[in-house]
C-alpha cells in the first residue's frame, strides 16, 4: 500500500502555519470566555466562529460521528469530552482540545485550566499543580524534539520529567500517572497521521527527527491511576478511579533551521525558554 512520507516539504510546512494560527486563535477565544456559568457548548460555538472567520473549518467535525469544534473534558474526564449544556463551576479543572483545517492542512492543540474557587483552596492548588506539571511536561517534550535524533526520545524526556515532579500535592505518596491508552500523532493533510508520539519511554527508537517532521505532542497526566474507561456517550475518556486529569498539546514542526510550534502564537518561545530552546520561524 502506498503511504505518503511522514516528512513535509518546506512549502508544506509554510502552508501548515495558517492552520496552526487558526487553532491557536480558537483556543485563545475559549480561554477568554470560560468562566463559571458558561457552558461548554457556548465555547464550542465561539471557537467555531473564530475558525470559520479565518477561512478554516473545525477539523474535529471531520472525525466520523463527531459534530463539535472542541472537546471539553472536566475533572476526571481526560479527553474527548463532548461539549454540553452543563455550565462550568468554580473549581473545575477543564481541558479544552481543538483544531482547525485551513487550505487542506491541520492544526491540533489543547490546554487545561482551573476555574478559581476561594472556598476550596486545597482542591484548586492540587489541580493547578497537575495542570502545571502537564504543561511543563509538554514543553519539556517539545524542547527534546529540538535536539532528538529519533522521535521516541521525546516520550522518554516527558516520562523522566514527570517522575522528577514527585506526586500530587494532596497525596505525595502517590505519583502522577502518564496515560498510555492515548498518545500523540503526526499531523498534516489529516489531523491524525503516522507516527505515534508516545508520552513515555518505549523500546523502539521511532522515526528520525529531521526537517519536515510535524507532530502533535500531547501528554495526558492524571493525579491517580492510569486506567480509563469510555463513558456511555461513547466518546468521553474518564479515569477509572475518579482522579483528576490534565491535557496539554501543541502541533510542532521540525524544519531546516530548528523547530517552530505551529499552534503557539509566539512559536513556543515562552514555553521553551525554561528549557533553553529558542524556536526558529519557518522561512
Ligand atoms: Mg491530538
GROMACS .gro file of N, CA, C and O and ligand atoms in nm, residues 60 97 108-109 183-185 191-192 216 218 247 249, ligand 1:
model
   53
   60UNK      N    1  -1.224   1.873   1.401
   60UNK     CA    2  -1.286   1.769   1.482
   60UNK      C    3  -1.419   1.725   1.419
   60UNK      O    4  -1.463   1.612   1.436
   97UNK      N    5  -0.963   2.095   2.396
   97UNK     CA    6  -0.886   2.044   2.282
   97UNK      C    7  -0.958   2.089   2.156
   97UNK      O    8  -1.081   2.080   2.149
  108UNK      N    9  -0.375   2.116   1.570
  108UNK     CA   10  -0.438   2.044   1.682
  108UNK      C   11  -0.365   2.089   1.808
  108UNK      O   12  -0.241   2.085   1.812
  109UNK      N   13  -0.440   2.134   1.908
  109UNK     CA   14  -0.377   2.181   2.032
  109UNK      C   15  -0.477   2.169   2.147
  109UNK      O   16  -0.598   2.157   2.124
  183UNK      N   17  -0.209   0.852   2.282
  183UNK     CA   18  -0.078   0.914   2.257
  183UNK      C   19  -0.093   1.023   2.151
  183UNK      O   20  -0.199   1.038   2.090
  184UNK      N   21   0.015   1.099   2.128
  184UNK     CA   22   0.017   1.199   2.023
  184UNK      C   23   0.035   1.135   1.886
  184UNK      O   24   0.037   1.013   1.872
  185UNK      N   25   0.056   1.221   1.785
  185UNK     CA   26   0.045   1.172   1.648
  185UNK      C   27   0.110   1.269   1.551
  185UNK      O   28   0.124   1.388   1.580
  191UNK      N   29  -0.571   1.514   1.044
  191UNK     CA   30  -0.536   1.552   1.182
  191UNK      C   31  -0.454   1.443   1.250
  191UNK      O   32  -0.366   1.473   1.330
  192UNK      N   33  -0.488   1.319   1.223
  192UNK     CA   34  -0.417   1.208   1.289
  192UNK      C   35  -0.343   1.127   1.184
  192UNK      O   36  -0.404   1.063   1.099
  216UNK      N   37   0.198   1.626   1.671
  216UNK     CA   38   0.119   1.678   1.783
  216UNK      C   39   0.163   1.601   1.907
  216UNK      O   40   0.143   1.480   1.916
  218UNK      N   41   0.117   1.549   2.303
  218UNK     CA   42   0.003   1.577   2.391
  218UNK      C   43   0.000   1.489   2.515
  218UNK      O   44  -0.078   1.394   2.523
  247UNK      N   45  -0.450   1.781   3.028
  247UNK     CA   46  -0.411   1.751   2.890
  247UNK      C   47  -0.362   1.879   2.825
  247UNK      O   48  -0.435   1.978   2.818
  249UNK      N   49  -0.140   2.017   2.469
  249UNK     CA   50  -0.099   1.970   2.336
  249UNK      C   51  -0.057   2.087   2.247
  249UNK      O   52  -0.117   2.195   2.251
  284LIG    MG1   53  -0.415   1.548   1.911
   0.00000   0.00000   0.00000
